[in-house]
Amino acid sequence: MVRSEGETPTLDQVARLAGVSKATASRALNGGARVSPQAQAAVDDAVRRLGYTPNAAARSLATRRTGSVGLIVPESDERIFADPFFAQMLHVVTRSVKAHDLQLVLLLTQPGKEEQRLMRYLRGRFVDGVIVTSHHRGDRLAENLAELGLPAVFIGSPWTNTDRVSIVESDGIGAGRQAARLLIDRGCRALGTIAGPADMHAGHDRLEGWRQEVSEAGLVADAVVHGDFTEAGGARACGVLLDEFPGIDGIFAASDLMAAGAVRELTARGRRVPEDVALVGYDDLGVAEQTDPPLTTFRNPIGAMATEAIRLLAQRIDEGPGEPPRRIVFAAELVRRASA
Amino acid sequence: MVRSEGETPTLDQVARLAGVSKATASRALNGGARVSPQAQAAVDDAVRRLGYTPNAAARSLATRRTGSVGLIVPESDERIFADPFFAQMLHVVTRSVKAHDLQLVLLLTQPGKEEQRLMRYLRGRFVDGVIVTSHHRGDRLAENLAELGLPAVFIGSPWTNTDRVSIVESDGIGAGRQAARLLIDRGCRALGTIAGPADMHAGHDRLEGWRQEVSEAGLVADAVVHGDFTEAGGARACGVLLDEFPGIDGIFAASDLMAAGAVRELTARGRRVPEDVALVGYDDLGVAEQTDPPLTTFRNPIGAMATEAIRLLAQRIDEGPGEPPRRIVFAAELVRRASA
DNA sequence: AGTAGGTGTGGAACCGGTTCCACACCTGGA
DNA sequence: TCCAGGTGTGGAACCGGTTCCACACCTACT
């Protein structure tokens, strides 16, 4: 390389070295429309010799694009690192984002807190758009993002402003119904559920579907305890269920981590799974295979959701705010193992 | 707010609304040196009424600062999400970075691969500096970063160019020695170790320390099997150790995850821990407490390392390349539990 | 031969901030 | 009274790209 260490070459230097104008050099860099083969070659060569890379800030300023998107996760640290859901989510989002040649900026915030700070950041246009996952009832993110006019896609529905942002989600109602149906079909008559946190939409839907199916089958659907999506919380909730409804013989837990806690609690109390109590989980992200017995559960389609979310976001960023927000629902596929 | 939805206000509009020049408005925004109280108040008011936030790209272009730093993790996906080390690292780095009012850009790459793409990104000056963790032997990151002149701090030493970048690490040699000493003191005479991957410096140091202490005690230090820092790999490595050195009575594993695998393998083969084989791990990030028996291990000081790394990085970004790179070593504290 | 239309090209404006510098004004000390 | 020195202020240059537009040139068709 020609340039000396430390100082970064500019487009101006490239253009001079190639013997063309900045305008032509710029065009040559970006696809080469309206550039002669000779000019293109000269620029390519100059770029190589100088080791040139466009300055991100300057390009952003001119194009009004940054080429990066934010992943907003309004969740407490413990949950983020204990729940494979987030690891997996981060994984698939990272991969999808890479496929669109975008950069990912991770924006972890405490739920409810720091929202001002976050909005200030977003208003600065550091990112072209955002993916929001794990949205809670109290957050005003959907509203704030819509007002800001920043392209946003929610993975998992927010509680309000659902018509102002794009949403990609899994069919929690359907999963809840299927779980209940499965337990009923295998002969369970005293059903209970360990639901997700009441302030999260995903858990709410699974509970709602379960309720519907149980009621329609003519059974009572009042054995409901809310957990916090952690294993310990699942064990606790399971304990409460057993105390209040001793005859319980079938449980739907809204996440595998909570189901794993339930297995532990049931085993500790001498109940066999599935003989005494059948158990259905949700997520299938590794945990379900490692419990004893392995869990019958639903495969949370987060790979598909993330891919679709990024696609939607990239499209929205490219096309501008013309199109109305979209909502896409993926079915969660039942995976039968031994627990029910 | 006065402005209409969608369009972002500029400094020019703020200045006009406040009745001052752009220059004065800019000064008022940044600390207010050389600004009269009246002008300051007028600008503050205009900012509030317009809901103004400075445009990141424009500011970056002018100041040659972006206000964000990258976290480079050259590691395969499986390991990143299976090993609590990374979760914890991400957690503490996120927190430290926030304290310095910086933004974190997560840069996950496959080890060895994609380095060109990464360097192109860094040359674009999207970030002011980088933290590198989990460096492998084949990577040329240290060299490339040094040449680029981008402030960089490695958590865990790279293999080469150690004098051209700043390094924060834990004392692997000391830990290896201590582990060996502990096993020897409790009466073990046939020692083995499940070392880390041969291409990672952290594992190398722990092995080296162990070797030194074992040799100095007049014992043979040839029972060495390399694992891959995963649980399955630990179990496998333990199996190999037991096959080749049946009389083994003390093992040092370079990570708790591998130690957990070793516990599983030992138990499966009917060896009691610690009665038949004593076991020492490394990391103490949650896993060590959950094995049966809980692991005697070393507390990997990643909180302290991350804090220090960010401090060093922020300082280097502020002061420019004047100061020479620094190297800081933290001791890993022994945590005694039941396995040794 | 004359013109319509396409192709390369470079000058210059522009994106939205920061900062250098010149200048006006005010204060206090000689 | 004069001047040195400090304080606010605004004009203008600058950061490093992209893109609009005018223009020159060349081809092909009427």
XYZ file of C-alpha atoms (C1' of nucleotides) in Angstrom:
740
model
C 0.000 0.000 0.000
C 1.155 3.480 -0.824
C -0.266 5.413 2.079
C 1.587 5.724 5.328
C 0.319 4.054 8.451
C -2.366 5.764 10.479
C -3.884 8.261 8.087
C -6.887 7.075 6.139
C -7.052 7.799 2.404
C -10.003 9.764 1.044
C -11.998 9.568 -2.128
C -10.277 12.706 -3.264
C -6.897 10.994 -3.186
C -8.285 7.991 -5.012
C -9.719 10.229 -7.721
C -6.466 12.131 -8.137
C -4.414 8.966 -8.320
C -6.817 7.506 -10.883
C -6.829 10.721 -12.880
C -10.591 11.210 -12.692
C -12.985 13.437 -10.765
C -14.455 12.662 -7.346
C -17.819 12.191 -9.028
C -16.544 9.532 -11.376
C -14.590 7.818 -8.626
C -17.693 7.714 -6.492
C -19.737 6.195 -9.309
C -17.061 3.639 -9.989
C -17.164 2.623 -6.371
C -20.902 2.159 -6.303
C -21.727 -0.318 -9.027
C -20.155 1.588 -11.885
C -23.222 2.845 -13.743
C -22.193 5.410 -16.366
C -18.476 4.711 -16.001
C -16.168 3.745 -18.845
C -14.130 0.551 -18.510
C -10.907 2.552 -18.453
C -12.078 4.860 -15.689
C -13.392 1.894 -13.720
C -10.086 0.090 -13.994
C -8.117 3.169 -13.000
C -10.274 3.692 -9.934
C -10.173 0.027 -8.938
C -6.429 0.144 -9.169
C -6.118 3.319 -7.148
C -8.413 1.871 -4.476
C -6.218 -1.177 -4.213
C -2.996 0.763 -4.077
C -4.221 3.123 -1.391
C -6.096 0.509 0.602
C -9.105 2.778 0.463
C -12.376 2.202 2.281
C -15.139 4.826 2.234
C -15.613 6.754 5.434
C -18.809 5.554 7.050
C -19.841 8.874 8.560
C -19.427 10.815 5.349
C -21.311 8.252 3.361
C -24.087 8.115 5.933
C -24.397 11.858 5.926
C -24.806 11.994 2.182
C -26.991 8.952 1.669
C -28.983 9.215 4.876
C -28.240 5.556 5.429
C -26.004 3.985 8.011
C -26.107 0.384 6.889
C -26.734 -0.851 10.386
C -29.809 -1.913 12.312
C -30.441 -2.161 16.013
C -31.652 -5.138 17.986
C -33.595 -3.864 20.966
C -33.989 -6.302 23.828
C -35.839 -4.760 26.759
C -35.118 -7.501 29.220
C -33.295 -8.012 32.487
C -29.778 -9.371 32.283
C -30.522 -12.577 34.137
C -33.176 -13.641 31.707
C -31.177 -12.724 28.656
C -28.335 -14.955 29.649
C -30.264 -17.765 31.286
C -32.809 -18.316 28.535
C -31.632 -20.014 25.346
C -34.359 -18.082 23.582
C -32.222 -14.961 23.505
C -29.022 -16.721 22.590
C -30.797 -18.353 19.705
C -32.484 -15.116 18.747
C -29.208 -13.239 18.740
C -27.703 -16.007 16.679
C -30.309 -16.059 13.940
C -30.662 -12.298 13.821
C -26.914 -11.938 13.457
C -26.933 -14.354 10.570
C -29.911 -12.796 8.799
C -28.512 -9.341 9.163
C -25.226 -10.426 7.653
C -27.040 -11.786 4.610
C -28.421 -8.291 3.950
C -25.008 -6.692 4.373
C -26.136 -4.810 7.409
C -24.409 -4.371 10.722
C -26.035 -5.244 14.004
C -25.994 -2.887 16.959
C -27.085 -4.560 20.146
C -29.279 -2.386 22.328
C -29.929 -4.015 25.677
C -32.134 -2.038 28.041
C -33.887 -2.725 31.283
C -37.593 -3.148 30.638
C -39.375 0.154 31.166
C -36.199 1.966 32.176
C -33.797 3.933 29.996
C -36.332 4.363 27.267
C -35.553 8.072 27.010
C -31.910 7.354 26.511
C -32.698 4.772 23.895
C -34.994 7.089 21.982
C -32.367 9.794 22.006
C -29.953 7.337 20.457
C -32.445 6.307 17.807
C -33.317 9.893 17.010
C -29.643 10.455 16.272
C -30.096 8.064 13.338
C -27.271 5.793 14.322
C -29.283 2.962 12.800
C -31.591 2.705 9.815
C -34.144 0.590 11.604
C -34.713 -1.699 14.549
C -35.864 -5.153 15.492
C -37.608 -5.300 18.850
C -37.938 -8.535 20.731
C -39.280 -9.402 24.155
C -41.616 -6.469 24.414
C -43.362 -5.815 27.725
C -46.699 -4.274 28.489
C -45.378 -1.122 30.114
C -42.974 -0.233 27.304
C -43.999 2.582 25.042
C -41.594 1.516 22.355
C -44.154 0.785 19.662
C -45.686 4.212 20.032
C -42.383 6.048 20.233
C -40.945 4.249 17.237
C -44.018 4.881 15.141
C -43.880 8.578 16.001
C -40.205 8.769 15.197
C -40.928 7.237 11.804
C -38.059 4.792 12.218
C -38.570 1.477 10.424
C -39.288 -1.117 13.089
C -40.236 -4.758 13.169
C -41.410 -6.427 16.345
C -40.722 -10.090 16.900
C -43.622 -10.927 19.146
C -46.506 -8.505 19.219
C -46.501 -5.352 21.335
C -49.599 -4.587 23.368
C -50.591 -1.346 21.727
C -50.086 0.431 18.415
C -50.131 -2.947 16.719
C -51.260 -1.347 13.478
C -48.410 1.154 13.321
C -45.437 -1.227 13.291
C -44.658 -4.463 11.489
C -44.979 -7.624 13.522
C -43.637 -11.141 13.125
C -44.867 -13.653 15.654
C -45.619 -17.274 16.336
C -49.150 -18.558 16.751
C -49.427 -18.707 20.524
C -53.173 -19.216 20.498
C -52.872 -22.186 18.195
C -50.087 -23.669 20.305
C -52.104 -23.223 23.487
C -55.101 -24.929 21.902
C -53.015 -27.792 20.553
C -51.335 -28.340 23.886
C -54.665 -28.558 25.657
C -56.098 -30.826 22.974
C -53.118 -33.159 23.231
C -53.488 -33.472 26.991
C -57.228 -33.995 26.748
C -56.812 -36.635 24.055
C -54.390 -38.614 26.154
C -56.997 -38.732 28.912
C -56.092 -35.881 31.214
C -59.109 -34.323 32.887
C -57.613 -31.994 35.491
C -55.581 -29.546 33.458
C -53.337 -26.758 34.632
C -50.974 -24.313 32.996
C -47.844 -22.473 33.960
C -48.304 -19.299 31.961
C -45.726 -16.711 30.979
C -45.416 -13.291 32.621
C -48.720 -11.461 32.378
C -47.044 -8.444 30.784
C -45.733 -10.292 27.738
C -47.863 -10.905 24.724
C -46.391 -14.273 23.781
C -47.311 -15.815 27.117
C -50.714 -14.198 27.015
C -51.601 -15.804 23.703
C -50.513 -19.281 24.733
C -52.631 -18.964 27.850
C -55.581 -17.685 25.870
C -55.471 -20.597 23.420
C -55.190 -23.084 26.246
C -58.188 -21.525 27.988
C -60.305 -21.649 24.870
C -59.639 -25.292 24.134
C -60.062 -26.418 27.727
C -63.354 -24.556 28.068
C -64.686 -25.829 24.785
C -63.949 -29.361 25.960
C -66.224 -28.737 28.910
C -63.436 -28.702 31.486
C -62.524 -25.981 33.939
C -59.656 -23.715 32.999
C -58.910 -22.042 36.293
C -55.685 -23.812 37.261
C -53.456 -21.006 36.042
C -50.230 -19.835 37.664
C -47.958 -17.253 36.095
C -44.231 -17.957 35.951
C -41.386 -15.721 34.823
C -39.965 -17.900 32.044
C -37.116 -19.111 34.276
C -36.525 -22.631 35.524
C -36.758 -21.683 39.174
C -39.965 -19.795 38.468
C -41.350 -22.839 36.711
C -40.589 -25.052 39.679
C -42.222 -22.576 42.037
C -45.292 -22.225 39.869
C -45.578 -25.986 39.590
C -45.454 -26.248 43.360
C -48.297 -23.772 43.685
C -50.331 -25.699 41.115
C -49.832 -28.978 42.974
C -50.733 -27.403 46.295
C -53.907 -25.788 45.047
C -54.991 -28.516 42.631
C -53.659 -31.817 44.028
C -55.507 -33.911 41.465
C -53.865 -32.262 38.488
C -52.857 -34.698 35.735
C -51.810 -32.521 32.795
C -49.796 -29.291 32.607
C -48.938 -26.947 29.765
C -45.928 -24.755 30.519
C -45.403 -21.699 28.314
C -41.664 -22.325 28.009
C -39.352 -25.322 28.207
C -37.273 -23.702 30.878
C -40.354 -23.473 33.102
C -41.321 -27.014 32.082
C -37.878 -28.191 33.145
C -38.482 -26.607 36.534
C -41.841 -28.347 36.652
C -40.238 -31.718 35.917
C -37.851 -31.144 38.764
C -40.642 -30.209 41.154
C -42.873 -33.093 40.084
C -40.054 -35.610 40.445
C -39.161 -34.186 43.839
C -42.752 -34.747 44.954
C -42.805 -38.279 43.679
C -45.083 -37.731 40.682
C -44.067 -39.550 37.552
C -43.982 -37.795 34.191
C -45.995 -38.550 32.112
C -47.768 -41.372 33.972
C -49.086 -39.250 36.848
C -48.823 -35.837 35.285
C -48.367 -35.237 31.560
C -46.385 -32.160 30.602
C -46.145 -30.033 27.460
C -43.582 -27.292 27.045
C -42.804 -24.609 24.491
C -39.630 -23.508 22.601
C -37.623 -26.644 21.746
C -34.282 -24.875 21.842
C -32.182 -27.605 23.376
C -33.557 -27.678 26.910
C -36.432 -29.978 25.960
C -34.110 -32.807 24.970
C -32.130 -32.722 28.159
C -34.837 -33.147 30.759
C -35.782 -36.581 32.005
C -38.095 -37.490 30.415
C -37.479 -35.330 27.340
C -40.257 -32.822 26.766
C -43.086 -32.891 24.324
C -43.074 -29.297 23.187
C -43.566 -26.823 20.353
C -40.779 -25.713 18.092
C -40.564 -21.961 18.425
C -39.859 -20.851 14.829
C -37.411 -18.137 15.747
C -35.157 -18.830 12.795
C -38.002 -18.187 10.389
C -39.237 -15.231 12.395
C -35.845 -13.554 12.472
C -35.248 -14.103 8.771
C -38.627 -12.692 7.920
C -38.234 -9.795 10.327
C -34.959 -8.706 8.790
C -36.345 -9.122 5.299
C -39.292 -6.924 6.175
C -37.051 -4.376 7.824
C -34.600 -4.222 4.939
C -37.460 -3.807 2.518
C -38.997 -1.039 4.561
C -35.648 0.732 4.768
C -35.175 0.510 1.018
C -38.645 1.535 -0.037
C -39.390 4.207 2.469
C -42.578 4.462 4.469
C -44.917 3.886 1.560
C -46.196 0.415 2.355
C -48.407 -0.136 5.394
C -46.970 -2.202 8.271
C -47.359 -5.955 7.964
C -48.132 -8.740 10.397
C -46.878 -12.262 9.792
C -47.737 -15.263 11.925
C -45.771 -18.513 11.966
C -47.214 -21.747 13.268
C -45.362 -23.483 16.079
C -44.873 -27.114 15.228
C -45.610 -29.795 17.797
C -42.643 -32.018 18.687
C -43.657 -35.214 20.442
C -41.268 -36.664 22.939
C -41.852 -38.528 26.165
C -43.379 -36.072 28.610
C -46.888 -36.176 27.112
C -43.203 19.406 19.840
C -43.431 21.835 16.988
C -42.026 19.762 14.174
C -44.193 17.475 12.113
C -43.804 13.725 12.268
C -41.105 12.066 10.237
C -38.711 14.881 9.421
C -35.829 15.363 11.788
C -34.954 18.888 12.907
C -31.462 20.209 12.235
C -29.132 22.436 14.148
C -29.896 25.160 11.671
C -33.546 25.151 12.644
C -32.659 25.171 16.302
C -30.360 28.144 15.789
C -32.977 30.072 13.848
C -35.670 29.370 16.409
C -33.334 30.443 19.196
C -32.277 33.547 17.299
C -28.583 32.725 17.320
C -26.033 31.401 14.848
C -25.304 27.734 14.186
C -21.920 28.222 15.851
C -23.440 29.469 19.070
C -26.115 26.798 19.035
C -23.446 24.142 18.611
C -21.446 25.523 21.512
C -24.525 25.666 23.683
C -25.176 22.021 22.949
C -21.685 20.916 23.858
C -21.080 22.088 27.369
C -21.745 25.756 26.783
C -18.255 27.229 26.986
C -18.277 30.830 25.820
C -22.047 31.080 25.699
C -24.095 33.700 27.492
C -26.848 32.536 29.832
C -29.492 34.066 27.592
C -28.219 32.330 24.475
C -27.923 29.075 26.376
C -31.479 29.323 27.607
C -32.800 30.186 24.159
C -31.039 27.214 22.607
C -32.154 24.839 25.346
C -35.685 25.978 24.819
C -35.524 25.580 21.044
C -34.041 22.112 21.442
C -36.904 21.104 23.678
C -39.573 22.567 21.451
C -38.224 20.905 18.329
C -37.320 17.615 19.970
C -33.879 17.998 18.501
C -31.121 15.384 18.632
C -27.851 15.892 16.770
C -27.398 13.788 13.652
C -24.863 11.118 14.423
C -23.297 10.945 10.976
C -22.768 14.688 10.698
C -21.270 14.887 14.139
C -19.026 11.906 13.478
C -17.831 13.421 10.249
C -16.858 16.663 11.923
C -15.403 15.295 15.146
C -13.900 12.120 13.723
C -15.566 10.251 16.544
C -18.475 7.864 16.393
C -19.075 7.269 20.066
C -19.288 3.539 19.608
C -16.902 0.661 20.084
C -16.880 -2.833 18.661
C -16.753 -6.107 20.510
C -15.010 -8.629 18.284
C -15.646 -12.265 19.113
C -13.922 -14.590 16.656
C -15.660 -17.740 17.760
C -18.013 -20.348 16.394
C -21.688 -19.908 17.163
C -22.026 -23.079 19.177
C -19.383 -22.068 21.642
C -20.600 -18.538 21.977
C -24.001 -19.665 23.037
C -23.100 -22.756 24.987
C -20.388 -21.236 27.126
C -21.462 -18.914 29.946
C -18.115 -17.198 29.498
C -19.387 -15.282 26.498
C -22.756 -14.477 27.982
C -21.043 -13.086 31.029
C -18.483 -11.265 28.927
C -21.173 -9.670 26.814
C -22.986 -8.697 29.967
C -20.098 -6.980 31.692
C -18.824 -5.332 28.534
C -22.279 -3.948 27.835
C -22.417 -2.486 31.299
C -18.925 -0.991 31.222
C -19.469 0.523 27.833
C -22.677 2.163 28.998
C -20.814 3.786 31.873
C -18.548 5.531 29.363
C -21.491 6.680 27.272
C -20.388 4.577 24.358
C -22.421 2.291 22.167
C -21.563 -1.337 21.632
C -21.464 -2.891 18.186
C -21.304 -6.643 18.301
C -18.980 -8.149 15.713
C -19.245 -11.912 15.651
C -17.014 -13.663 13.145
C -15.967 -17.211 12.485
C -12.400 -17.718 13.666
C -9.995 -17.203 10.794
C -12.746 -16.538 8.289
C -14.251 -13.216 7.290
C -11.314 -11.279 8.576
C -11.105 -9.276 5.339
C -14.711 -8.257 5.672
C -14.196 -7.286 9.270
C -11.145 -5.186 8.487
C -13.007 -3.408 5.724
C -15.695 -2.546 8.230
C -13.174 -1.266 10.741
C -11.339 0.764 8.114
C -14.647 2.519 7.440
C -14.345 3.956 10.949
C -17.745 2.799 12.053
C -16.286 2.444 15.525
C -13.695 4.394 17.501
C -12.029 1.304 18.881
C -12.466 -2.379 19.587
C -12.347 -4.964 22.320
C -11.200 -8.380 21.125
C -11.940 -11.476 23.101
C -11.365 -15.153 22.430
C -8.443 -14.688 20.115
C -7.097 -17.716 18.226
C -3.640 -18.525 17.018
C -4.376 -18.275 13.307
C -6.067 -14.860 13.527
C -4.063 -11.929 12.291
C -6.236 -9.469 14.137
C -3.577 -8.054 16.413
C -1.311 -7.283 13.494
C -4.063 -5.872 11.311
C -5.437 -3.691 14.066
C -2.037 -2.340 14.948
C -1.385 -1.459 11.317
C -4.753 0.196 10.974
C -3.956 2.337 13.991
C -7.347 1.620 15.518
C -7.387 1.631 19.321
C -7.733 -1.973 20.434
C -7.720 -3.824 23.714
C -7.468 -7.589 23.859
C -9.094 -9.494 26.667
C -6.847 -12.508 26.771
C -3.494 -12.209 25.062
C -3.050 -12.716 21.322
C -0.203 -14.899 20.159
C 1.801 -12.322 18.278
C 2.228 -8.550 18.210
C 1.687 -8.521 21.954
C 3.641 -5.307 22.241
C 1.542 -3.391 19.719
C -1.885 -3.677 21.357
C -3.157 -3.312 24.904
C -3.930 -6.522 26.749
C -6.007 -7.352 29.785
C -5.814 -10.928 30.959
C -6.087 -13.259 33.897
C -3.081 -15.023 35.345
C -3.395 -18.436 33.728
C 0.079 -19.535 34.742
C -0.612 -18.720 38.373
C -3.926 -20.553 38.253
C -2.358 -23.614 36.659
C 0.305 -23.683 39.342
C -2.187 -23.218 42.147
C -4.407 -25.971 40.802
C -1.508 -28.411 40.654
C -0.312 -27.384 44.100
C -3.776 -27.911 45.563
C -4.044 -31.405 44.112
C -0.558 -32.318 45.244
C -1.206 -31.011 48.741
C -4.309 -33.121 49.122
C -2.249 -36.190 48.292
C -2.746 -36.740 44.578
C 0.296 -38.247 42.910
C -0.947 -39.139 39.423
C -2.022 -35.833 37.954
C -3.666 -35.120 34.644
C -5.102 -32.067 32.947
C -7.800 -31.366 30.429
C -6.286 -28.378 28.682
C -7.990 -25.778 26.495
C -7.688 -25.677 22.715
C -4.045 -25.486 21.721
C -4.682 -22.396 19.613
C -5.942 -20.236 22.461
C -3.607 -18.383 24.731
C -5.691 -18.649 27.887
C -5.689 -22.430 27.798
C -2.014 -22.474 26.944
C -1.063 -20.478 30.032
C -3.104 -22.621 32.400
C -1.445 -25.700 30.990
C 1.994 -24.140 31.248
C 1.512 -23.214 34.916
C 0.234 -26.676 35.698
C 3.222 -28.245 33.979
C 5.689 -26.103 35.857
C 4.279 -26.873 39.282
C 3.867 -30.585 38.621
C 7.423 -30.890 37.330
C 8.879 -28.889 40.182
C 7.145 -31.262 42.599
C 9.053 -34.094 40.987
C 5.988 -35.636 39.340
C 5.447 -36.392 35.671
C 3.377 -33.902 33.712
C 2.601 -35.866 30.605
C -1.059 -36.713 31.189
C -2.358 -33.895 29.007
C -5.396 -34.027 26.748
C -6.717 -31.020 24.903
C -10.437 -30.286 25.019
C -12.469 -27.675 23.180
C -13.957 -25.832 26.166
C -17.310 -27.618 25.740
C -18.917 -30.075 28.125
C -18.990 -32.910 25.614
C -15.352 -32.254 24.785
C -14.497 -32.353 28.482
C -16.203 -35.711 28.896
C -14.390 -37.092 25.875
C -11.032 -35.794 27.038
C -11.633 -37.242 30.478
C -12.367 -40.603 28.914
C -9.092 -40.502 27.033
C -7.215 -39.583 30.212
C -8.756 -42.485 32.117
C -7.999 -44.913 29.318
C -4.393 -43.881 28.978
C -3.659 -43.218 32.638
C -5.927 -45.524 34.643
C -4.290 -44.663 37.943
C -5.027 -40.960 37.670
C -6.206 -39.363 40.931
C -6.242 -35.630 40.276
C -7.377 -33.593 37.277
C -7.231 -29.908 36.457
C -9.696 -28.890 33.737
C -9.120 -25.538 32.034
C -12.818 -24.642 32.178
C -15.792 -25.543 34.344
C -17.786 -26.681 31.368
C -15.096 -29.254 30.572
C -14.879 -30.122 34.269
C -18.627 -30.747 34.289
C -18.151 -33.147 31.411
C -15.365 -34.807 33.362
C -17.611 -35.219 36.399
C -20.192 -36.899 34.199
C -17.628 -39.227 32.668
C -16.024 -40.064 36.013
C -19.388 -40.806 37.602
C -20.401 -42.947 34.654
C -17.251 -44.987 35.138
C -17.861 -45.421 38.822
C -15.122 -43.126 40.077
C -16.079 -40.947 42.997
C -15.247 -37.236 43.045
C -13.193 -36.235 44.965
C -12.469 -39.506 46.823
C -11.095 -41.413 43.815
C -10.284 -38.516 41.546
C -10.048 -34.913 42.716
C -11.056 -32.270 40.200
C -10.324 -28.565 39.806
C -12.046 -26.390 37.229
C -11.752 -22.830 35.995
C -14.245 -19.950 35.465
C -16.823 -20.075 38.271
C -19.604 -18.575 36.208
C -22.521 -20.596 37.507
C -21.706 -24.024 36.130
C -19.397 -24.897 39.009
C -22.164 -24.687 41.575
C -24.507 -26.948 39.711
C -22.406 -30.053 39.259
C -22.506 -32.858 41.796
C -20.262 -32.407 43.662
C -19.896 -28.652 43.163
C -16.545 -27.736 41.671
C -13.495 -26.323 43.307
C -12.455 -23.787 40.728
C -10.983 -20.366 39.999
C -13.050 -17.256 39.677
C -12.368 -15.876 36.222
C -12.263 -12.103 36.852
C -14.061 -11.127 33.703
C -15.969 -8.313 35.372
C -12.736 -6.647 36.379
C -11.114 -7.409 33.039
C -13.973 -5.930 31.041
C -14.132 -2.809 33.170
C -10.420 -2.278 32.838
C -10.441 -3.015 29.127
C -13.097 -0.426 28.415
C -11.358 2.104 30.628
C -8.122 1.573 28.742
C -9.888 1.758 25.420
C -11.792 4.927 26.274
C -8.581 6.526 27.479
C -6.739 5.574 24.320
C -9.554 6.960 22.189
C -9.511 10.240 24.085
C -5.780 10.748 24.209
C -4.792 9.533 20.810
C -1.966 7.118 20.117
C 0.568 8.843 22.345
C 0.823 6.357 25.196
C 2.365 2.948 24.559
C 0.089 -0.103 24.788
C -0.410 -1.533 28.247
C -0.723 -5.023 29.665
C -2.684 -5.720 32.813
C -2.911 -9.057 34.539
C -5.588 -10.024 37.060
C -5.193 -12.910 39.455
C -7.807 -15.646 39.358
C -9.050 -16.353 42.846
C -9.373 -19.918 44.069
C -12.891 -20.941 45.132
C -12.954 -24.095 47.241
C -15.964 -26.315 46.966
C -16.317 -30.082 47.156
C -14.572 -31.508 44.095
C -11.032 -31.070 45.420
C -27.201 17.052 -43.131
C -29.736 17.629 -39.035
C -31.368 16.074 -34.880
C -32.822 12.971 -31.142
C -31.057 10.208 -27.661
C -27.687 7.830 -25.114
C -23.089 7.762 -22.671
C -19.120 9.534 -19.810
C -17.519 13.218 -17.352
C -16.592 16.957 -13.977
C -18.112 21.149 -11.368
C -20.682 22.320 -7.649
C -24.226 21.881 -4.304
C -25.438 19.363 -0.490
C -25.852 16.226 3.783
C -25.553 18.423 9.241
C -22.700 19.138 12.228
C -17.819 21.464 14.623
C -14.368 24.815 14.985
C -11.094 28.436 13.484
C -10.807 33.130 13.281
C -12.023 37.922 13.112
C -14.528 41.193 15.414
C -17.400 43.914 18.595
C -18.085 44.858 23.169
C -17.070 45.317 28.016
C -14.228 45.491 31.962
C -10.412 47.085 34.916
C -5.833 48.829 35.626
C -2.050 52.169 34.397
C -8.061 58.533 28.711
C -6.074 54.707 26.614
C -5.264 50.074 26.050
C -4.671 45.160 27.244
C -7.253 41.194 27.840
C -11.286 38.571 28.350
C -16.037 37.313 26.671
C -19.812 36.296 23.219
C -20.872 36.030 18.671
C -21.347 34.841 13.720
C -19.262 33.956 9.094
C -17.054 30.613 6.729
C -14.201 26.669 6.108
C -14.139 21.966 6.768
C -15.119 16.795 7.602
C -15.679 13.024 3.123
C -18.678 11.373 0.719
C -23.165 11.394 -3.122
C -25.787 13.273 -6.715
C -27.898 16.861 -9.639
C -27.053 19.059 -13.721
C -24.802 20.916 -17.698
C -22.022 19.666 -21.281
C -19.235 17.329 -24.770
C -19.120 13.585 -27.625
C -20.723 9.749 -30.376
C -24.016 6.946 -32.682
C -28.203 6.053 -35.420
C -32.219 7.316 -37.537
C -35.172 10.464 -40.516
